[in-house]
XYZ file of C-alpha atoms in Angstrom:
702
model
C -20.535 -15.421 28.591
C -20.639 -13.276 25.435
C -17.666 -11.403 23.989
C -19.397 -8.212 25.118
C -19.392 -9.375 28.740
C -15.782 -10.584 28.510
C -14.480 -7.331 27.071
C -16.480 -5.238 29.515
C -14.945 -7.197 32.382
C -11.415 -7.000 30.977
C -11.562 -3.267 30.282
C -12.903 -2.642 33.774
C -10.174 -4.663 35.506
C -7.138 -3.945 33.309
C -5.499 -0.804 31.983
C -5.982 -1.927 28.393
C -6.602 0.191 25.298
C -5.997 3.269 27.432
C -4.888 5.236 24.374
C -8.034 4.434 22.370
C -9.807 7.496 21.017
C -13.289 6.363 21.965
C -16.077 6.846 19.461
C -19.208 7.544 21.449
C -22.680 6.581 20.286
C -25.021 9.452 21.082
C -28.763 8.724 20.986
C -31.434 11.323 20.290
C -35.057 10.998 19.289
C -36.274 12.344 15.967
C -39.928 12.821 15.033
C -40.135 11.604 11.468
C -42.164 13.611 8.920
C -45.453 12.469 7.403
C -46.590 11.129 10.777
C -44.321 8.101 10.451
C -43.438 8.037 14.152
C -40.343 8.438 16.291
C -36.849 7.287 15.269
C -33.937 6.808 17.648
C -30.899 8.289 15.868
C -27.472 7.038 16.969
C -24.652 9.412 16.009
C -21.067 8.138 16.061
C -18.764 10.889 17.346
C -15.314 10.718 18.932
C -15.408 14.376 19.951
C -12.863 15.592 17.403
C -13.286 17.285 14.036
C -13.135 15.476 10.686
C -9.320 15.329 10.742
C -9.549 12.585 13.390
C -12.132 10.137 12.038
C -14.390 7.875 14.084
C -12.935 4.394 14.664
C -14.033 1.297 16.557
C -11.861 -0.020 19.366
C -13.182 -2.155 22.242
C -14.407 0.886 24.180
C -16.118 2.296 21.090
C -17.819 -0.992 20.266
C -19.116 -1.268 23.832
C -20.367 2.324 23.629
C -22.332 1.420 20.492
C -23.630 -1.680 22.240
C -24.837 0.461 25.166
C -26.638 2.760 22.732
C -28.342 -0.233 21.129
C -29.277 -1.457 24.617
C -30.942 1.885 25.326
C -33.227 1.605 22.300
C -33.749 -2.161 22.096
C -36.466 -2.363 24.741
C -38.354 0.772 23.781
C -41.838 0.422 22.362
C -42.239 4.090 21.422
C -39.913 4.044 18.405
C -40.591 2.786 14.893
C -36.995 2.631 13.696
C -33.338 3.166 14.589
C -30.910 5.239 12.523
C -27.109 5.229 12.510
C -25.003 8.122 11.219
C -21.694 9.870 11.892
C -20.329 13.261 12.855
C -19.931 15.904 10.117
C -18.020 14.570 7.080
C -17.274 11.221 8.752
C -19.366 8.078 9.227
C -16.660 5.752 10.582
C -13.394 4.466 9.101
C -13.179 1.055 10.697
C -11.333 -0.646 13.502
C -8.877 1.174 15.739
C -5.753 -0.581 14.486
C -3.426 0.760 17.175
C -4.394 -1.948 19.618
C -3.924 -4.933 17.312
C -0.144 -5.391 17.749
C -0.714 -5.579 21.521
C -2.951 -8.633 21.319
C -1.129 -11.491 23.026
C -2.408 -14.583 21.253
C -4.909 -15.987 18.786
C -7.666 -16.288 21.386
C -7.471 -12.580 22.183
C -7.479 -11.810 18.479
C -10.587 -13.932 18.046
C -12.303 -12.114 20.889
C -11.945 -8.739 19.169
C -13.333 -10.331 15.996
C -16.316 -11.707 17.925
C -16.916 -8.391 19.673
C -17.412 -6.604 16.361
C -19.854 -9.229 15.176
C -21.763 -9.397 18.456
C -22.306 -5.632 18.513
C -22.923 -4.927 14.840
C -25.291 -7.824 14.268
C -27.679 -6.380 16.839
C -28.375 -3.583 14.342
C -29.906 -6.159 12.030
C -31.714 -8.073 14.732
C -33.723 -5.351 16.484
C -37.498 -5.564 16.467
C -37.717 -2.404 14.364
C -36.086 -1.582 10.998
C -32.645 0.002 11.112
C -31.281 2.638 8.732
C -27.623 3.480 8.089
C -27.063 7.010 6.836
C -23.584 7.101 5.252
C -23.075 10.849 5.621
C -19.301 10.910 5.086
C -16.181 8.800 4.753
C -16.888 5.147 5.534
C -14.289 2.403 5.525
C -13.836 -1.092 6.907
C -15.885 -1.595 10.048
C -17.764 1.626 9.327
C -19.042 0.174 6.064
C -19.807 -3.121 7.806
C -21.826 -1.486 10.583
C -24.090 -0.102 7.865
C -24.318 -3.459 6.091
C -25.925 -4.953 9.200
C -28.758 -2.413 8.977
C -32.003 -3.029 7.124
C -31.640 -0.054 4.772
C -28.889 2.364 3.743
C -28.662 5.845 2.262
C -25.493 7.562 1.057
C -24.472 11.167 0.521
C -23.289 12.293 -2.906
C -20.532 14.045 -1.003
C -18.989 10.866 0.422
C -15.341 11.154 -0.682
C -14.129 7.700 0.307
C -15.989 4.420 0.819
C -14.065 1.164 0.927
C -13.274 -2.172 2.510
C -9.461 -1.838 2.642
C -8.749 -4.750 4.983
C -7.065 -7.079 2.487
C -4.713 -4.239 1.525
C -3.494 -4.170 5.130
C -3.346 -7.940 5.641
C -6.805 -8.568 7.128
C -10.255 -9.435 5.793
C -13.536 -7.517 6.140
C -14.257 -9.658 9.195
C -17.171 -7.930 10.916
C -19.703 -9.135 8.374
C -18.269 -7.778 5.130
C -17.405 -11.010 3.329
C -20.807 -12.498 4.130
C -23.279 -9.608 4.018
C -21.967 -7.710 0.998
C -22.102 -10.552 -1.565
C -25.562 -11.513 -0.306
C -26.627 -7.881 -0.783
C -25.187 -7.044 -4.235
C -23.900 -10.375 -5.557
C -20.453 -11.928 -5.522
C -19.118 -10.181 -8.635
C -19.808 -6.657 -7.391
C -18.801 -7.515 -3.836
C -15.435 -8.841 -4.958
C -14.720 -5.537 -6.689
C -15.010 -3.871 -3.290
C -13.348 -6.605 -1.197
C -10.549 -7.679 -3.581
C -10.205 -5.589 -6.740
C -10.209 -2.112 -5.186
C -7.707 -2.935 -2.415
C -5.466 -4.649 -4.968
C -5.604 -1.482 -7.109
C -3.536 0.431 -4.548
C -6.528 0.679 -2.215
C -8.912 2.430 -4.590
C -11.877 4.101 -2.875
C -15.387 4.815 -4.124
C -17.474 7.960 -3.980
C -21.118 8.196 -2.973
C -22.550 7.791 -6.480
C -20.561 4.584 -7.024
C -21.834 3.191 -3.722
C -25.399 3.802 -4.848
C -24.817 2.461 -8.353
C -23.433 -0.795 -6.928
C -26.604 -1.251 -4.885
C -24.929 -0.954 -1.490
C -27.117 2.067 -0.689
C -30.831 2.121 -1.401
C -31.027 5.886 -1.897
C -28.666 8.807 -2.520
C -29.076 12.448 -1.520
C -27.077 15.655 -1.805
C -24.680 16.481 0.993
C -26.241 19.835 1.919
C -29.461 18.349 3.306
C -28.464 14.705 3.432
C -29.746 13.796 6.888
C -33.012 15.702 6.445
C -33.675 13.977 3.107
C -32.652 10.589 4.523
C -35.118 10.969 7.384
C -37.874 11.981 4.969
C -37.080 8.928 2.823
C -37.103 6.765 5.960
C -40.589 8.018 6.757
C -41.809 7.145 3.258
C -40.325 3.653 3.538
C -41.999 3.081 6.895
C -45.325 4.412 5.595
C -45.130 2.147 2.559
C -44.919 5.042 0.092
C -41.458 3.844 -1.000
C -40.819 0.181 -1.627
C -37.131 -0.777 -1.648
C -36.524 -3.332 -4.373
C -33.171 -5.028 -4.786
C -32.145 -7.296 -7.673
C -32.108 -10.980 -6.871
C -28.596 -12.228 -6.159
C -27.342 -15.081 -8.351
C -26.327 -17.790 -5.873
C -25.581 -20.331 -8.546
C -23.051 -20.339 -11.365
C -22.830 -16.539 -11.419
C -21.447 -16.564 -7.878
C -19.019 -19.363 -8.684
C -17.850 -17.742 -11.913
C -17.130 -14.443 -10.150
C -15.102 -16.172 -7.451
C -13.161 -18.284 -9.937
C -12.330 -15.303 -12.148
C -11.122 -13.273 -9.167
C -9.037 -16.249 -8.039
C -7.437 -16.462 -11.468
C -6.523 -12.757 -11.388
C -5.215 -13.047 -7.819
C -2.953 -15.942 -8.671
C -1.622 -14.113 -11.712
C -0.797 -10.971 -9.746
C 0.165 -12.186 -6.277
C 0.953 -15.890 -6.714
C -0.429 -16.659 -3.267
C 2.013 -14.285 -1.572
C -0.676 -12.189 0.178
C -2.734 -14.496 2.405
C -5.360 -11.887 3.259
C -6.617 -11.727 -0.336
C -6.779 -15.505 -0.607
C -8.576 -15.795 2.736
C -11.110 -13.110 1.823
C -11.841 -14.797 -1.504
C -12.373 -18.125 0.239
C -14.785 -16.507 2.697
C -16.844 -15.104 -0.176
C -16.715 -18.475 -1.933
C -18.048 -20.268 1.133
C -20.591 -17.543 1.992
C -22.829 -18.742 -0.835
C -23.918 -21.820 1.109
C -23.312 -20.759 4.707
C -25.823 -19.471 7.208
C -25.217 -16.070 8.714
C -23.909 -17.593 11.943
C -21.565 -19.865 10.006
C -20.338 -16.980 7.857
C -19.617 -14.806 10.874
C -17.845 -17.644 12.692
C -15.619 -18.194 9.649
C -14.784 -14.483 9.616
C -13.845 -14.709 13.313
C -11.390 -17.520 12.562
C -9.898 -15.701 9.586
C -9.402 -12.498 11.564
C -7.844 -14.392 14.468
C -5.313 -16.039 12.157
C -4.464 -12.885 10.242
C -4.235 -10.582 13.251
C -1.458 -12.801 14.591
C 0.409 -12.906 11.257
C 3.599 -11.230 10.080
C 1.725 -9.965 7.029
C -0.607 -7.843 9.164
C 2.285 -6.413 11.178
C 4.014 -5.529 7.912
C 0.780 -4.013 6.597
C 0.358 -1.870 9.717
C 3.995 -0.796 9.443
C 3.447 0.204 5.817
C 0.208 1.990 6.709
C 2.032 3.963 9.399
C 4.753 4.938 6.929
C 2.242 6.219 4.395
C -0.017 7.967 6.914
C 2.633 9.487 9.181
C 6.217 9.392 7.930
C 5.231 10.481 4.436
C 3.532 13.553 5.884
C 6.563 14.561 7.945
C 9.543 13.943 5.635
C 12.783 13.245 7.479
C 15.350 16.005 6.946
C 13.036 18.524 5.272
C 13.918 22.169 6.081
C 11.592 24.512 7.938
C 8.605 25.102 5.661
C 8.640 28.818 6.519
C 11.705 29.144 4.266
C 9.740 28.195 1.146
C 9.164 30.803 -1.529
C 5.788 31.241 -3.171
C 5.402 29.838 -6.688
C 3.147 31.873 -8.992
C 4.321 30.589 -12.383
C 5.948 27.358 -13.557
C 8.091 26.603 -16.572
C 8.486 23.160 -18.116
C 11.411 22.562 -20.461
C 10.363 19.967 -23.007
C 7.038 18.985 -24.527
C 7.211 15.198 -24.589
C 4.934 12.804 -22.727
C 6.540 13.318 -19.318
C 6.605 17.088 -19.783
C 2.917 17.073 -20.734
C 2.059 15.094 -17.619
C 4.047 17.508 -15.465
C 2.430 20.588 -17.030
C -1.027 19.212 -16.354
C -0.187 18.271 -12.761
C 1.264 21.707 -11.931
C -1.721 23.480 -13.491
C -4.210 21.269 -11.654
C -2.642 21.450 -8.217
C -0.983 24.876 -8.109
C -3.549 26.611 -10.349
C -0.858 28.916 -11.731
C 0.262 29.573 -15.324
C 2.435 26.796 -16.754
C 4.435 27.444 -19.910
C 6.118 24.675 -21.906
C 9.039 25.113 -24.304
C 10.599 22.900 -26.957
C 12.863 23.102 -29.993
C 10.229 23.392 -32.734
C 6.591 24.366 -33.105
C 5.389 20.883 -34.020
C 6.743 19.291 -30.847
C 5.480 22.172 -28.774
C 1.989 22.006 -30.254
C 1.834 18.275 -29.624
C 2.903 18.714 -26.000
C 0.342 21.414 -25.265
C -2.329 19.471 -27.164
C -1.595 16.404 -25.044
C -2.088 18.335 -21.801
C -5.275 19.965 -23.110
C -6.523 16.580 -24.294
C -6.059 15.131 -20.818
C -8.155 17.983 -19.428
C -10.879 17.130 -21.951
C -10.799 13.527 -20.695
C -11.268 14.737 -17.135
C -14.237 16.807 -18.292
C -15.782 13.850 -20.130
C -15.467 11.715 -17.001
C -17.077 14.375 -14.838
C -13.859 14.876 -12.852
C -13.903 18.625 -13.563
C -16.695 20.973 -14.602
C -16.637 22.956 -17.842
C -15.422 26.215 -16.292
C -12.578 24.448 -14.496
C -11.586 22.635 -17.702
C -11.452 25.913 -19.629
C -9.380 27.524 -16.893
C -6.908 24.624 -16.794
C -6.398 24.735 -20.544
C -5.875 28.484 -20.429
C -3.160 28.005 -17.797
C -1.125 25.616 -19.993
C 0.583 27.388 -22.884
C 3.659 26.950 -25.068
C 6.571 29.088 -26.196
C 9.507 28.483 -28.508
C 11.676 30.809 -26.463
C 12.773 30.429 -22.860
C 12.184 34.151 -22.399
C 8.702 33.018 -21.359
C 10.306 31.836 -18.106
C 11.440 35.352 -17.157
C 8.780 35.711 -14.443
C 8.650 32.008 -13.431
C 9.401 30.993 -9.855
C 9.938 27.309 -10.595
C 11.271 25.711 -13.784
C 11.538 21.958 -14.240
C 13.307 20.228 -17.105
C 12.056 17.007 -18.659
C 14.395 16.597 -21.604
C 16.593 13.770 -22.893
C 18.523 11.928 -20.166
C 21.954 13.174 -21.218
C 24.145 15.253 -18.917
C 25.394 17.685 -21.549
C 21.850 18.336 -22.782
C 20.574 19.035 -19.285
C 23.528 21.289 -18.451
C 22.885 23.300 -21.595
C 19.178 23.594 -20.779
C 19.876 24.876 -17.286
C 22.447 27.387 -18.589
C 19.872 28.756 -21.043
C 17.185 28.928 -18.359
C 19.464 30.604 -15.812
C 20.194 33.348 -18.315
C 16.545 34.511 -18.345
C 15.043 33.705 -14.933
C 15.269 35.684 -11.706
C 17.991 34.843 -9.145
C 15.298 33.361 -6.846
C 13.812 30.969 -9.419
C 14.167 27.294 -8.472
C 15.599 25.021 -11.176
C 14.401 21.431 -10.872
C 15.386 18.333 -12.796
C 13.282 15.255 -13.312
C 16.351 13.112 -13.968
C 15.967 9.475 -12.980
C 19.641 8.689 -12.453
C 22.069 11.492 -13.340
C 24.025 13.555 -10.824
C 22.136 16.711 -9.884
C 25.341 18.219 -8.496
C 27.145 17.764 -11.814
C 24.143 19.189 -13.631
C 24.384 22.371 -11.541
C 28.173 22.654 -11.411
C 28.602 25.167 -14.263
C 25.813 27.524 -13.167
C 26.288 30.873 -11.496
C 23.787 29.841 -8.802
C 24.046 26.061 -8.267
C 22.411 26.465 -4.871
C 18.979 26.816 -6.497
C 19.091 23.479 -8.339
C 17.198 20.500 -6.900
C 16.222 17.024 -8.067
C 12.489 16.503 -8.476
C 12.094 12.890 -9.552
C 8.537 11.844 -10.419
C 7.415 8.334 -11.249
C 5.441 7.318 -14.292
C 2.479 7.678 -14.631
C 2.827 11.019 -12.844
C -0.863 11.337 -11.984
C -0.989 7.902 -10.336
C 2.201 7.186 -8.403
C 2.382 9.360 -5.270
C 6.135 9.330 -4.639
C 8.374 12.312 -5.305
C 12.091 11.850 -4.646
C 13.506 15.278 -3.767
C 17.262 15.237 -4.301
C 19.548 17.605 -2.479
C 22.649 18.328 -4.565
C 25.990 19.315 -3.040
C 25.163 23.030 -3.083
C 21.346 23.050 -2.849
C 20.385 25.567 -0.164
C 17.607 25.280 2.409
C 15.379 27.854 0.727
C 15.412 25.889 -2.531
C 14.841 22.628 -0.704
C 12.002 24.065 1.389
C 10.369 25.432 -1.761
C 10.691 22.021 -3.417
C 8.997 20.306 -0.473
C 6.239 22.930 -0.375
C 5.580 22.483 -4.103
C 5.622 18.695 -3.708
C 3.006 18.950 -0.974
C 0.850 21.225 -3.147
C 1.132 18.608 -5.890
C -0.264 16.108 -3.344
C 2.840 13.961 -3.578
C 4.580 12.132 -0.750
C 8.099 13.557 -0.666
C 11.249 11.801 0.519
C 14.563 13.608 0.899
C 17.310 11.793 -0.996
C 21.050 12.378 -1.240
C 22.469 13.011 -4.704
C 23.627 9.459 -5.385
C 23.447 7.386 -8.603
C 19.825 6.465 -9.476
C 18.667 7.735 -6.065
C 16.417 5.189 -4.247
C 13.752 3.358 -6.236
C 15.659 2.997 -9.493
C 18.817 1.911 -7.707
C 16.999 -0.860 -5.875
C 14.960 -1.978 -8.888
C 18.063 -1.993 -11.072
C 19.946 -4.067 -8.494
C 17.061 -6.542 -8.553
C 17.152 -6.602 -12.364
C 20.957 -6.883 -12.327
C 20.775 -10.040 -10.241
C 17.913 -11.516 -12.290
C 19.572 -10.733 -15.629
C 22.904 -11.878 -14.200
C 21.413 -15.292 -13.566
C 20.098 -15.348 -17.148
C 23.517 -14.327 -18.431
C 24.923 -17.403 -16.679
C 22.412 -19.749 -18.287
C 19.180 -19.572 -16.264
C 16.178 -19.639 -18.623
C 14.202 -16.381 -18.709
C 11.075 -18.301 -17.679
C 12.787 -19.587 -14.523
C 14.257 -16.203 -13.598
C 10.870 -14.568 -14.169
C 9.106 -16.957 -11.786
C 11.771 -16.582 -9.107
C 10.302 -13.373 -7.687
C 6.737 -14.732 -7.476
C 6.915 -15.443 -3.717
C 7.316 -11.716 -3.141
C 3.894 -10.931 -4.598
C 5.275 -7.835 -6.322
C 2.969 -5.819 -8.592
C 4.852 -7.077 -11.631
C 7.577 -9.599 -12.345
C 11.102 -8.430 -13.302
C 10.794 -8.774 -17.079
C 7.299 -7.248 -17.090
C 8.802 -4.318 -15.175
C 11.585 -4.137 -17.746
C 8.999 -3.835 -20.515
C 7.106 -1.126 -18.649
C 10.197 0.971 -17.915
C 11.542 0.405 -21.403
C 14.663 -1.692 -22.048
C 16.621 1.266 -23.453
C 15.887 3.418 -20.397
C 16.722 0.536 -18.060
C 19.996 0.000 -19.885
C 20.829 3.702 -19.614
C 20.244 3.692 -15.838
C 22.139 0.405 -15.590
C 25.111 2.011 -17.375
C 24.970 5.003 -15.017
C 25.093 2.665 -12.039
C 27.804 0.574 -13.690
C 30.029 3.640 -13.915
C 29.583 4.248 -10.182
C 29.515 0.650 -8.934
C 30.907 -1.657 -11.649
C 31.147 -4.748 -9.406
C 27.482 -4.675 -8.368
C 25.915 -3.409 -11.587
C 27.520 -5.260 -14.512
C 26.059 -4.631 -17.949
C 25.017 -7.919 -19.504
C 26.034 -8.342 -23.153
C 22.791 -10.264 -23.672
C 20.890 -7.269 -22.305
C 22.769 -4.934 -24.665
C 21.943 -7.235 -27.575
C 18.291 -7.304 -26.526
C 18.095 -3.495 -26.463
C 19.911 -3.279 -29.803
C 17.300 -5.603 -31.321
C 14.675 -2.922 -30.733
C 12.383 -5.284 -28.858
C 10.345 -3.661 -26.111
C 9.582 -6.785 -24.101
C 10.330 -10.489 -23.768
C 6.572 -10.979 -24.071
C 4.372 -10.988 -27.140
C 1.050 -9.059 -27.178
C -0.815 -12.187 -25.995
C 1.598 -12.309 -23.011
C 3.339 -15.457 -24.132
C 7.131 -15.346 -24.336
C 8.637 -14.023 -27.563
C 10.803 -16.865 -28.974
C 13.192 -14.374 -30.575
C 13.694 -12.597 -27.252
C 14.321 -15.896 -25.488
C 16.881 -16.754 -28.149
C 18.747 -13.505 -27.465
C 18.949 -14.367 -23.764
C 19.793 -18.045 -24.345
C 23.156 -19.621 -23.612
C 25.376 -19.941 -20.578
C 26.467 -23.052 -18.722
C 25.669 -22.270 -15.071
C 21.877 -22.167 -14.679
C 20.187 -21.560 -11.311
C 16.934 -22.786 -9.816
C 14.067 -20.420 -8.961
C 14.985 -20.574 -5.265
C 18.634 -19.850 -6.022
C 17.713 -16.858 -8.175
C 15.406 -15.518 -5.456
C 18.057 -15.905 -2.758
C 20.655 -14.258 -4.979
C 18.357 -11.323 -5.709
C 17.371 -10.836 -2.059
C 20.973 -10.991 -0.845
C 21.847 -8.423 -3.493
C 19.062 -6.121 -2.317
C 20.092 -6.508 1.317
C 23.647 -5.567 0.398
C 22.575 -2.591 -1.701
C 20.192 -1.220 0.932
C 22.863 -1.498 3.616
C 25.314 0.400 1.424
C 22.697 3.067 0.671
C 22.077 3.566 4.379
C 25.807 3.738 5.062
C 26.122 6.365 2.309
C 23.273 8.398 3.804
C 21.147 8.218 0.656
C 18.116 8.406 2.959
C 17.740 8.913 6.697
C 16.539 5.433 7.682
C 15.335 2.024 6.407
C 11.779 3.288 6.757
C 12.432 5.749 3.921
C 13.614 2.902 1.670
C 10.361 1.062 2.338
C 8.268 4.195 1.872
C 9.878 4.841 -1.514
C 9.258 1.295 -2.726
C 5.641 1.272 -1.546
C 4.772 4.626 -3.094
C 7.078 4.636 -6.115
C 7.279 0.982 -7.140
C 3.994 -0.394 -5.844
C 5.542 -2.794 -3.320
C 2.618 -4.457 -1.516
C 1.588 -3.462 1.990
C 1.694 -7.079 3.166
C 5.484 -6.986 2.687
C 5.848 -3.617 4.401
C 8.259 -2.597 1.659
C 11.469 -4.619 1.434
C 13.368 -4.383 4.731
C 10.728 -6.235 6.821
C 10.813 -9.086 4.305
C 14.607 -9.241 4.456
C 14.457 -9.262 8.258
C 11.716 -11.929 8.470
C 13.474 -14.277 6.089
C 16.815 -13.849 7.854
C 18.490 -12.551 4.703
C 19.424 -9.221 6.303
C 21.206 -11.067 9.098
C 23.221 -13.014 6.517
C 24.672 -9.758 5.187
C 24.949 -7.875 8.490
C 22.385 -6.850 11.107
C 18.621 -6.532 10.944
C 17.335 -3.353 9.335
C 14.476 -2.880 11.811
C 14.210 -3.582 15.531
C 12.841 -7.006 16.557
C 9.049 -6.978 16.550
C 8.797 -4.119 14.051
C 6.703 -5.180 11.055
C 6.523 -8.765 12.342
C 5.135 -10.765 15.261
C 7.280 -10.939 18.370
């Protein structure tokens, strides 16, 4: 009995997957041009517009199987085509049903069902053509890989195999078919590298350049051109030639290099990446049946893992909670922003000016203390626009318009007609208070005043103003263009109109906004600094830097503590540490070794070749109470559990989910952890310091 028969029987006899949005497979005949014959075109369509993409659950897979049944026995067709509804091909498996699977055998059956249906596309008696007309991800990509030929639209905005990012593997043919199609090196970029790079997606041209698609056509007449190309292929007028895949040392070298990078970044903490790499490694010498069977086993194991549950939890946070921020005021209260002011012309200010000009498409004026600084700030923003133009990210007219929107002024009078002014000056309270006083003197009473402070009190910053109710924290993360989190801080007197305007602007900037109480260092910096405080505290007591650095490896974080310290900048980290020390001296001590390190002027404990700097190690040396890696890790995790519990008690954010969302989007915490609270729950550390953060079964099995 095949998996198709088993699932058909189960779905007929049980009320399972009742909430699945079923993607139908609609068959229509198309007479190909040039007398090539008749093609049966299968269109994937769930009946909704592009805002609800096609997915594959059990019902959808069986619907596709029925469509294949309807064309398999026909002798009047010369080919079969597969495409999607407007703007969408298919975005993979319907993940909603996975947490409901009872055991490994059920998990394996859903893995087998995908294989048993999709592989039929490559085993029909006539050639099959996948027409990637729109977004294609996961199982959508894999369905096309089973076909004989593929075309792609230049308008495809997102094409990816994101499974490892979520805690799975591309298990419906991806780890076997893709490397055999384009070679292991290119395939691993799609299967491993892109997901590891915060789930990077590709556009249509990149899909074609990699060799995944055999032809590329413009979006406007994509299907018509694809059908014409299909006819030429069938008539022999077009011969599809693909480079020979290196199945020798080239394959092995690509796998080994990716394994080296994986170990360096994740230290084995994300099993999905390791499993996917092993599947590609073994695919070199496996038959298709063996490769698919190995994918079935991998999917069965991973579907029943805590890492997948955490990944799905994180995915839900990013896709749903981030789009409906807890505590945000009614959006109808927001005022329109037609001009933006940026106080400062340093690197952060330049990044902000560019972002506001790009997303809001309104005039942005920068100010600074002297012409040289101002010119450099404006030149930086204009230079970034030129880079976008050189990369083809904007056309020439758009580049000229963006540069014309970003200007500079030595006087804050230029803010007189601004609706939103953000400061990005030195992180010193008196400086920021003075800046806001000067701005308030020239702007309208309705103008929102925002601060990009990373740790200072927004309420104190606004205290001396005539209208403190229009001041709000607007904390971006560096680099501004990359990290999607925006912490929006409500000060003691911030009113709902100001807050609503801040959220509306954040949405226009395409940032994920989280409402945060005005508390020292807010969310991300407070948690990261508590982690660093515990790590550096262990070093202060005598733990070697090398040992403390390795302690966090089991977490699979995007960077280790001292690498993070180098990225943030030791002086900035010390400043935030001192701010937190003033508020919570017992939990955020300031290490004298850390002070000495900052005073030395060193920017990192590492040398340019990424070996440890002996002079830095000497600064941190000493102490008579060293800890082991495990002891340092336990100390750090207990510290984080304590800090998060206190933050929730203080009402810094609405719920633990917001803590996790901030860490995922602002600090790059991996999806397989689900942020931090699922990890603390799974390991039992949260229970050691109080109760669980999340309900049993949330972000973990059971």
